[in-house]
Amino acid sequence: MSDRAVQRDAVVVDGESLVPEDVVAVARYDARVELDDDARERMQESRERVESVVESGEPVYGVNTGFGHLVETHIDEEDIEQLQTNLVRSHSAGAGRELTREEVRSMMLTRVNTLAKGYSGIRPSVVDHLVTMLNEGVHPVVRSRGSLGASGDLAPLAHMALVLIGGGEAIVDGERLSGEEALATADLEPVTLASKEGLALINGTQLTVGLASLFVVDAEEILDAADAAGALTTEVTMGTTANCDPKIHEARPHPGQKESAAAIRRLTDGSTVLESHKDCERVQDAYSIRCLPQVHGAVKDAVSHLREAVEVELNSATDNPLVFEAGSVDERAPGTDVAAVVSAGNFHGEPLALRLDYAAGALTDLAAISERRADRMLNPEVQEEYLPPFLTEHSGLRSGYMIAQYTAAALLNECRSFGRPSIDSTPVSGGQEDHVSMSGQSALNARLVAENVATIVGVELLCGSQAAEFLDEGLELGDGTGAVRDEVRAVVPPLDEDRPLDEELETVADLVRFGAIRAAAESALD
C-alpha cells in the first residue's frame, strides 16, 4: 500500500509532468492551477508559426480550410476567425446527462496541459482564460454523450470552449448562468478566437484522459480497500493466510499478486482469530479466499497497465494538426520557412479506450469475488457455524444484511452489461473519419464501474464488520483489519435490529473510494 494523498494547494501545469493525482487534486479538491513560464513561451512561439502560415495563404487544414469531409474547402482570410467560432458552435452538439463538476474540471485541466506543450498554435491568453475559469470556479455545462474518441472528444470539448467565447452555459457557485455572465463573475471577457484556436480547443482526448485519471486513482483506492475487506473476511470465515506465504508468490511472481499477498499478511498481522484455528481440519478455503492474491493481483496489474497509458496521454499533444518548427518534420508538410503544420492522428483515443475497457472489466471481476465473499458470511448454507443466518440474531423475524447482497448482485450485473465500446466503430463525416475509438464511452463506463464496485466492496466490509461482532470474546482481529473494522464502526453501528441500509451503503462506499479504508489500515500498520 502506498500514500496517494491528492489534496494539495496548487498544481503547476507545464505540459510535461501532470499525473492522475494532480487531476484529482484539481478536479475534486479544487487545488489552484498555475501555468509554467516555459510553457507560456512555447505556446507563444507556436502561435507565431500559425500566424506565418495565415500570412502565406497556403492552404493548411484547420487554419484556412473546412473540417472533416469539408477539408478541400478553402476559407478566405477575412472569414478565418468566423470559421473558428462556427466550429465551436456547430460541434456543441452533445446529448445525455451533464458531466459532473469534477468531470468538467478534469477535462479543463487536461486540456490546459496539452495546450501547454506548445504544438497547438493557441495564444497563451486563451489558455489563461481556462486557468482562471478553473481557479474561480466557472464550470461549463457539458453534455456527456457525443464523443467518438476521434477526432478526440469533439462535442464535450466544444461545449467547454463555447463558454470561452461567451456562449453556452456554466455553473458558478451552484447557479446556472449564460456563458457571458459566468465569465463576468471571474472578470473575464469572451474570447474572440483567432486562426486555428477553435480546433486547438476541441480536438483531443481530454474528456477521456480526464475521466481515466479519476478512474485510475479511484480504482487503486478500491483495490486497497478490497484487500482489506478480503483480509477481514478471511479472518471471520475462519480461513487461513497460508495461501499468502511469500514462497507461493515467488513461484509465480506477478507483481500485483505478490503485492496483494503481502498486503493480506500485513493486514492480519497480530490476529488471534487466525491463531485460534490454525490446527483445524479444513484442508482448503473456497476460491474467493484462497485465490484472493491471484485475482486481486491480476486486477492491480490491469489498472497499472492503464495508468501507464494515462500518464503518457496526460502529457501528450493530441491536437490536429500539430505545429512544428520548419525543417523539423517531413518535408512534405505544408507551412512556411518558420513553420510546418502536420495533419496526423494523435487525437485517436484507442491507446486509452482498449485499456479502459480492460481495466473496467478487471474491476468488475474484483466486484465478483468480493460479492462471493460477502455471500460466504451471509449464506446459511456455507457460513461458519458461529455466524447467524444473514448476520442477524432472530433471523426470519429479521433479514439482517440479506438485501445488501441483493444490491451487490444488481450492481455487479450492471457492471457486466457495459460491454467493450473500444471494439466498435461507426464511420462519420462522410467517411473521412472512418475508424473511431469510442474512448469517451469507455471512460464513462469505467467511471460507473468504479462507483458500483466501491459499493460492492463496501457491502463486504459491512458484512465482515458485522460478522466480527459474533467472534468469541477475547479473540482479536489483525492490526490492520481491526483498524478497518473500527473505521467502518465509526460511521455504521452494529446491526442489532433491522433498519434501512441505503445511506450506510453509500457512506461505506465513500470510505472505500476516497481512501479512508486505506488510510485507516496504513495508520495502524505504520
XYZ file of C-alpha atoms in Angstrom:
526
model
C 0.000 0.000 0.000
C 1.243 3.488 -0.779
C 0.400 7.083 0.036
C -1.876 8.505 -2.645
C -2.798 11.747 -0.921
C -4.131 14.050 -3.607
C -5.139 17.134 -1.618
C -2.564 19.816 -2.382
C -2.542 23.606 -2.607
C -1.504 24.071 -6.236
C -0.677 22.206 -9.431
C 1.812 23.745 -11.868
C 0.911 22.952 -15.472
C 3.928 22.593 -17.761
C 2.779 20.088 -20.402
C 5.306 17.540 -19.172
C 4.665 16.321 -15.637
C 0.934 16.029 -14.937
C -0.096 12.804 -13.165
C -3.529 11.369 -12.286
C -3.195 12.541 -8.673
C -2.803 16.137 -9.942
C -6.032 15.765 -11.895
C -7.857 14.544 -8.791
C -6.369 17.375 -6.718
C -7.735 19.995 -9.118
C -10.942 18.274 -10.186
C -12.128 17.001 -6.809
C -10.336 19.144 -4.241
C -10.029 22.491 -6.096
C -6.241 22.810 -5.997
C -5.153 26.058 -7.635
C -3.744 25.854 -11.168
C -0.610 27.740 -12.218
C 0.794 27.923 -15.755
C 4.528 27.359 -16.129
C 6.519 30.234 -17.706
C 8.401 27.976 -20.126
C 5.108 26.550 -21.326
C 3.848 30.067 -21.966
C 6.904 30.762 -24.141
C 6.383 27.558 -26.128
C 2.770 28.477 -26.800
C 3.756 31.942 -27.971
C 6.325 30.502 -30.399
C 3.729 28.065 -31.718
C 1.241 30.911 -32.169
C 3.750 32.911 -34.209
C 4.236 29.921 -36.504
C 0.492 29.693 -37.140
C 0.352 33.394 -37.962
C 3.124 32.954 -40.511
C 1.020 30.271 -42.216
C -2.031 32.561 -42.313
C 0.029 35.337 -43.869
C 1.401 32.966 -46.513
C -2.070 31.982 -47.709
C -1.003 28.348 -48.224
C -3.962 26.005 -47.602
C -3.460 24.204 -44.278
C -6.044 22.025 -42.573
C -7.664 23.670 -39.586
C -6.152 27.053 -40.359
C -7.801 28.114 -43.611
C -9.792 25.041 -44.722
C -13.012 23.370 -43.694
C -13.090 20.374 -41.375
C -13.612 16.636 -41.775
C -15.258 15.883 -45.107
C -15.014 19.615 -45.944
C -11.213 19.593 -45.841
C -10.943 20.626 -49.505
C -12.967 23.810 -48.950
C -10.699 26.884 -48.853
C -11.630 29.663 -46.411
C -10.923 33.296 -47.301
C -8.646 35.197 -44.939
C -11.403 37.565 -43.821
C -13.508 34.554 -42.726
C -10.841 32.667 -40.744
C -11.916 33.971 -37.334
C -15.564 33.259 -38.088
C -14.556 29.741 -39.131
C -13.215 29.037 -35.633
C -16.309 30.432 -33.920
C -18.571 28.414 -36.215
C -16.536 25.305 -35.440
C -17.103 25.618 -31.681
C -20.797 26.413 -32.100
C -21.534 23.627 -34.571
C -19.637 20.993 -32.602
C -21.534 21.790 -29.386
C -23.952 19.011 -30.205
C -23.710 16.693 -27.217
C -26.532 14.808 -25.564
C -27.270 12.831 -22.397
C -26.620 13.723 -18.788
C -24.443 16.693 -17.929
C -20.920 15.971 -16.746
C -20.372 16.374 -13.031
C -18.353 19.237 -11.623
C -15.237 17.096 -11.147
C -15.567 15.577 -14.606
C -15.700 19.044 -16.204
C -12.735 20.239 -14.167
C -10.699 17.164 -15.115
C -11.334 17.886 -18.789
C -10.434 21.579 -18.460
C -7.182 20.882 -16.626
C -6.003 18.213 -19.033
C -6.812 20.472 -21.992
C -4.693 23.238 -20.473
C -1.824 20.779 -20.075
C -1.851 19.525 -23.667
C -2.031 23.107 -24.975
C 0.929 23.975 -22.738
C 3.133 21.626 -24.752
C 3.263 24.269 -27.481
C 2.172 22.327 -30.565
C -1.342 23.716 -30.958
C -0.802 27.290 -32.095
C -3.086 28.854 -29.493
C -2.402 32.199 -27.823
C -1.303 31.966 -24.161
C -4.017 34.469 -23.267
C -6.717 31.985 -24.284
C -5.193 29.309 -22.060
C -5.027 31.874 -19.246
C -8.813 32.190 -19.571
C -9.196 28.448 -18.962
C -6.859 28.596 -15.964
C -8.811 31.499 -14.469
C -12.089 29.657 -15.009
C -10.709 26.697 -13.062
C -9.391 28.860 -10.236
C -12.544 30.972 -9.996
C -14.972 28.050 -10.254
C -16.546 28.729 -13.654
C -17.661 25.308 -14.884
C -19.129 24.949 -18.373
C -22.272 22.858 -18.739
C -21.089 19.906 -20.822
C -23.234 17.114 -22.215
C -21.628 13.730 -21.590
C -22.505 11.949 -24.849
C -21.323 12.792 -28.343
C -17.645 11.896 -28.316
C -16.376 9.167 -30.640
C -12.825 9.339 -29.299
C -11.637 10.544 -32.738
C -11.116 13.343 -33.704
C -10.833 13.231 -29.984
C -13.663 14.260 -27.687
C -15.029 16.906 -30.023
C -18.547 17.541 -28.739
C -17.736 17.677 -24.991
C -14.713 19.902 -25.575
C -16.778 22.161 -27.820
C -19.306 22.680 -25.004
C -16.374 23.664 -22.788
C -14.976 26.064 -25.406
C -18.404 27.559 -26.078
C -18.344 29.278 -22.685
C -14.930 30.788 -23.500
C -16.490 32.708 -26.375
C -19.465 33.796 -24.248
C -21.905 31.127 -25.418
C -23.465 28.129 -23.745
C -23.984 27.938 -20.010
C -21.819 27.475 -16.929
C -22.327 26.692 -13.260
C -20.858 29.207 -10.796
C -21.355 28.604 -7.064
C -24.271 26.324 -7.878
C -26.010 28.911 -10.092
C -26.628 28.300 -13.801
C -25.557 31.315 -15.875
C -25.075 32.166 -19.524
C -21.500 31.840 -20.742
C -21.008 35.601 -20.842
C -22.469 36.091 -17.358
C -20.329 33.279 -15.980
C -17.139 34.787 -17.426
C -18.021 38.142 -15.886
C -18.040 36.594 -12.394
C -14.322 35.913 -12.940
C -13.688 39.356 -14.518
C -13.195 37.748 -17.930
C -14.353 38.940 -21.330
C -15.466 36.453 -24.010
C -12.594 35.379 -26.277
C -12.590 36.176 -29.988
C -10.962 33.100 -31.476
C -8.108 33.575 -33.919
C -6.997 31.171 -36.655
C -6.803 27.508 -35.544
C -7.759 28.286 -31.953
C -11.211 26.716 -32.100
C -9.699 23.500 -33.367
C -6.927 23.691 -30.757
C -9.565 23.818 -28.014
C -11.751 20.927 -29.136
C -9.518 18.406 -30.891
C -8.049 15.868 -28.476
C -8.706 13.201 -25.856
C -9.205 15.330 -22.772
C -12.632 14.039 -21.737
C -11.232 10.519 -21.978
C -7.950 11.142 -20.194
C -9.539 13.350 -17.539
C -12.077 10.676 -16.625
C -9.434 7.957 -16.937
C -7.273 9.824 -14.416
C -10.141 9.921 -11.931
C -10.819 6.242 -12.577
C -7.204 5.166 -12.038
C -6.944 6.886 -8.663
C -10.348 5.621 -7.535
C -9.637 2.084 -8.770
C -6.374 1.959 -6.826
C -8.176 3.050 -3.655
C -10.852 0.407 -4.274
C -8.178 -2.243 -4.720
C -6.529 -1.418 -1.402
C -9.932 -1.460 0.293
C -10.722 -4.805 -1.369
C -7.508 -6.282 0.036
C -8.590 -5.059 3.480
C -12.120 -6.408 3.023
C -10.783 -9.746 1.830
C -8.393 -9.971 4.767
C -11.247 -9.262 7.193
C -13.444 -11.866 5.503
C -10.609 -14.402 5.701
C -10.497 -13.935 9.464
C -14.224 -14.005 10.222
C -14.814 -17.049 7.987
C -12.031 -18.883 9.822
C -9.886 -19.000 6.713
C -6.118 -19.186 6.518
C -3.468 -16.819 5.225
C -1.142 -19.680 4.370
C -2.129 -19.023 0.755
C -0.298 -15.710 1.073
C 3.061 -17.205 2.006
C 5.829 -15.413 0.049
C 7.207 -18.673 -1.314
C 3.958 -19.324 -3.182
C 4.106 -15.981 -4.942
C 7.791 -16.109 -5.672
C 6.962 -19.268 -7.627
C 4.562 -17.198 -9.776
C 5.852 -13.663 -9.427
C 3.211 -11.463 -10.994
C 3.685 -8.015 -9.378
C 0.069 -7.455 -8.343
C -0.283 -10.976 -6.978
C 2.793 -10.542 -4.782
C 1.518 -7.142 -3.638
C -1.910 -8.424 -2.584
C -0.463 -11.455 -0.790
C 1.892 -9.197 1.149
C -0.990 -6.843 1.986
C -3.111 -9.678 3.412
C -0.213 -10.799 5.595
C 0.357 -7.275 6.883
C -3.316 -6.551 7.480
C -3.828 -9.722 9.523
C -0.588 -9.498 11.480
C -1.337 -9.978 15.177
C -4.655 -11.728 14.583
C -5.583 -14.142 17.350
C -8.590 -15.156 15.267
C -6.282 -16.817 12.746
C -4.234 -18.416 15.505
C -7.343 -19.819 17.186
C -7.994 -22.402 14.471
C -4.610 -22.988 12.858
C -4.766 -26.707 13.628
C -8.334 -27.223 12.364
C -9.242 -29.996 9.926
C -10.115 -27.732 6.961
C -7.774 -28.533 4.073
C -8.649 -25.693 1.663
C -10.611 -22.464 1.678
C -13.040 -21.544 -1.077
C -11.523 -19.915 -4.152
C -12.838 -16.450 -3.233
C -10.468 -16.557 -0.242
C -7.743 -18.953 -1.354
C -7.258 -17.254 -4.744
C -7.592 -13.688 -3.467
C -3.963 -12.726 -4.256
C -4.203 -14.119 -7.775
C -7.477 -12.337 -8.599
C -6.848 -9.046 -6.819
C -3.310 -9.055 -8.181
C -4.442 -9.501 -11.763
C -6.804 -6.544 -11.354
C -3.968 -4.449 -9.937
C -1.826 -5.290 -12.949
C -4.665 -4.280 -15.301
C -5.111 -0.928 -13.564
C -1.329 -0.412 -13.601
C -1.359 -1.030 -17.352
C -3.999 1.670 -17.735
C -2.074 4.084 -15.504
C 0.939 3.811 -17.820
C -1.154 4.926 -20.791
C -2.888 7.686 -18.831
C 0.396 9.194 -17.662
C 1.687 9.262 -21.245
C -1.562 10.700 -22.591
C -1.779 13.414 -19.942
C 1.490 14.879 -21.215
C 0.954 14.364 -24.935
C -0.027 16.670 -27.783
C -3.362 15.330 -29.060
C -4.373 18.212 -31.318
C -4.658 18.066 -35.103
C -2.914 19.489 -36.975
C 0.235 19.960 -34.904
C 2.541 22.910 -35.442
C 6.305 22.380 -35.552
C 9.418 24.362 -36.375
C 10.106 24.363 -40.127
C 12.502 21.654 -41.221
C 11.944 19.515 -38.117
C 9.378 17.169 -39.712
C 8.573 15.523 -43.056
C 9.397 17.940 -45.882
C 6.001 17.242 -47.447
C 4.272 19.012 -44.550
C 2.716 22.357 -45.605
C 3.910 25.538 -43.946
C 6.392 28.374 -44.303
C 10.088 28.965 -43.752
C 9.406 29.137 -39.987
C 6.544 26.676 -39.535
C 5.451 23.182 -40.565
C 1.879 22.030 -39.956
C 1.234 18.291 -39.927
C -2.127 16.534 -40.009
C -1.974 13.198 -38.209
C -3.924 11.129 -35.702
C -2.803 11.862 -32.146
C -6.437 12.627 -31.325
C -7.353 8.945 -31.716
C -8.308 7.567 -28.299
C -7.549 3.892 -28.891
C -4.471 3.747 -26.589
C -6.813 4.667 -23.736
C -10.010 3.009 -24.950
C -8.642 -0.525 -25.101
C -7.029 -0.300 -21.676
C -10.076 1.396 -20.124
C -12.280 -1.474 -21.248
C -9.729 -3.970 -19.957
C -9.389 -2.236 -16.591
C -13.150 -1.795 -16.183
C -13.624 -5.490 -16.916
C -10.916 -6.370 -14.426
C -12.506 -4.200 -11.739
C -15.810 -5.935 -12.451
C -14.155 -9.252 -11.620
C -12.878 -7.729 -8.374
C -16.525 -6.994 -7.597
C -17.462 -10.563 -8.475
C -15.026 -12.124 -5.994
C -15.943 -9.587 -3.303
C -19.654 -10.372 -3.702
C -18.914 -14.100 -3.341
C -17.011 -13.476 -0.109
C -19.927 -11.450 1.236
C -22.221 -14.365 0.435
C -19.984 -16.734 2.421
C -20.594 -14.625 5.506
C -24.360 -14.299 4.967
C -25.486 -17.582 3.435
C -26.645 -20.158 5.997
C -25.681 -22.939 3.573
C -21.975 -22.061 3.602
C -21.289 -19.681 6.502
C -19.416 -20.643 9.675
C -21.431 -22.273 12.436
C -20.830 -19.412 14.851
C -22.464 -16.918 12.455
C -26.261 -16.476 12.412
C -28.057 -16.513 9.021
C -27.649 -13.154 7.265
C -25.641 -11.956 10.254
C -28.605 -11.168 12.464
C -29.981 -12.679 15.641
C -33.553 -13.921 15.325
C -33.206 -14.441 11.572
C -36.544 -14.957 9.966
C -38.049 -12.275 12.135
C -35.148 -10.144 10.922
C -33.459 -10.103 7.498
C -30.147 -8.542 8.545
C -27.824 -7.943 5.578
C -29.755 -10.218 3.190
C -30.782 -7.442 0.797
C -27.401 -5.725 0.878
C -26.136 -8.752 -1.014
C -29.027 -8.336 -3.496
C -27.821 -4.792 -4.137
C -24.268 -6.004 -4.650
C -25.525 -8.602 -7.137
C -27.561 -5.969 -9.017
C -24.590 -3.606 -9.272
C -22.377 -6.458 -10.423
C -24.878 -7.274 -13.153
C -24.803 -3.651 -14.318
C -21.003 -3.714 -14.495
C -21.141 -6.872 -16.592
C -23.629 -5.303 -19.006
C -21.431 -2.458 -20.247
C -19.579 -4.316 -22.989
C -16.485 -3.028 -24.769
C -17.021 0.284 -26.611
C -13.428 0.262 -27.883
C -14.073 -2.553 -30.352
C -16.940 -0.686 -32.020
C -16.535 1.916 -34.753
C -19.128 3.892 -36.691
C -17.752 5.940 -39.642
C -18.656 9.656 -39.645
C -18.023 12.888 -41.534
C -18.851 11.491 -44.942
C -16.447 8.592 -44.472
C -13.416 10.829 -43.892
C -13.340 9.708 -40.262
C -13.907 6.021 -40.923
C -12.456 4.435 -37.771
C -13.080 5.841 -34.301
C -12.167 4.626 -30.808
C -15.269 5.338 -28.686
C -12.815 6.128 -25.867
C -15.171 8.663 -24.303
C -17.801 5.987 -23.768
C -15.171 3.618 -22.409
C -14.203 6.273 -19.857
C -17.812 6.992 -18.877
C -18.454 3.271 -18.420
C -15.323 2.866 -16.325
C -16.487 5.654 -14.011
C -19.780 3.838 -13.420
C -17.959 0.572 -12.811
C -15.757 2.203 -10.164
C -18.784 3.675 -8.419
C -20.556 0.306 -8.381
C -17.521 -1.684 -7.275
C -16.847 0.698 -4.384
C -20.347 -0.090 -3.132
C -19.883 -3.841 -3.594
C -16.607 -3.811 -1.644
C -18.398 -1.677 0.932
C -21.017 -4.419 1.330
C -18.248 -6.917 2.049
C -16.761 -4.561 4.643
C -20.142 -4.119 6.320
C -20.653 -7.883 6.433
C -17.132 -8.505 7.709
C -17.532 -5.903 10.444
C -20.888 -7.392 11.452
C -19.505 -10.951 11.433
C -16.738 -9.822 13.780
C -19.422 -8.949 16.337
C -20.032 -12.694 16.789
C -16.414 -13.748 17.415
C -15.659 -15.428 20.720
C -14.808 -12.997 23.462
C -11.073 -12.402 23.682
C -10.317 -13.033 20.003
C -8.713 -10.061 18.285
C -8.601 -9.126 14.617
C -5.310 -8.284 12.934
C -3.698 -4.900 13.432
C -4.838 -3.702 10.001
C -8.196 -5.452 9.797
C -9.069 -4.296 13.301
C -8.387 -0.695 12.294
C -10.515 -1.132 9.173
C -13.365 -2.584 11.244
C -13.095 0.402 13.605
C -13.221 2.803 10.639
C -16.457 1.183 9.493
C -17.852 1.189 13.022
C -17.129 4.916 13.344
C -19.886 5.565 10.795
C -22.066 2.421 10.964
C -23.100 0.838 14.281
C -23.591 -2.917 14.684
C -26.832 -4.206 13.167
C -28.784 -5.120 16.301
C -32.215 -4.506 14.761
C -33.368 -4.322 11.127
C -33.073 -0.795 9.740
C -32.799 0.900 6.319
C -29.297 0.325 4.929
C -29.210 2.602 1.873
C -27.384 5.537 3.456
C -24.963 3.187 5.189
C -24.105 1.547 1.869
C -23.307 4.950 0.372
C -21.284 6.031 3.403
C -19.059 2.961 3.390
C -18.692 3.134 -0.412
C -17.261 6.631 0.084
C -14.823 5.277 2.691
C -13.665 2.819 0.035
C -13.444 5.158 -2.930
C -11.933 8.198 -1.265
C -9.191 6.453 0.672
C -10.430 6.262 4.270
C -10.166 2.459 4.391
C -6.610 2.540 3.023
C -5.655 5.360 5.383
C -7.042 3.553 8.436
C -5.065 0.415 7.618
C -1.867 2.332 6.861
C -2.117 4.341 10.052
C -2.401 1.172 12.123
C 0.359 -0.664 10.296
C 2.865 2.177 10.050
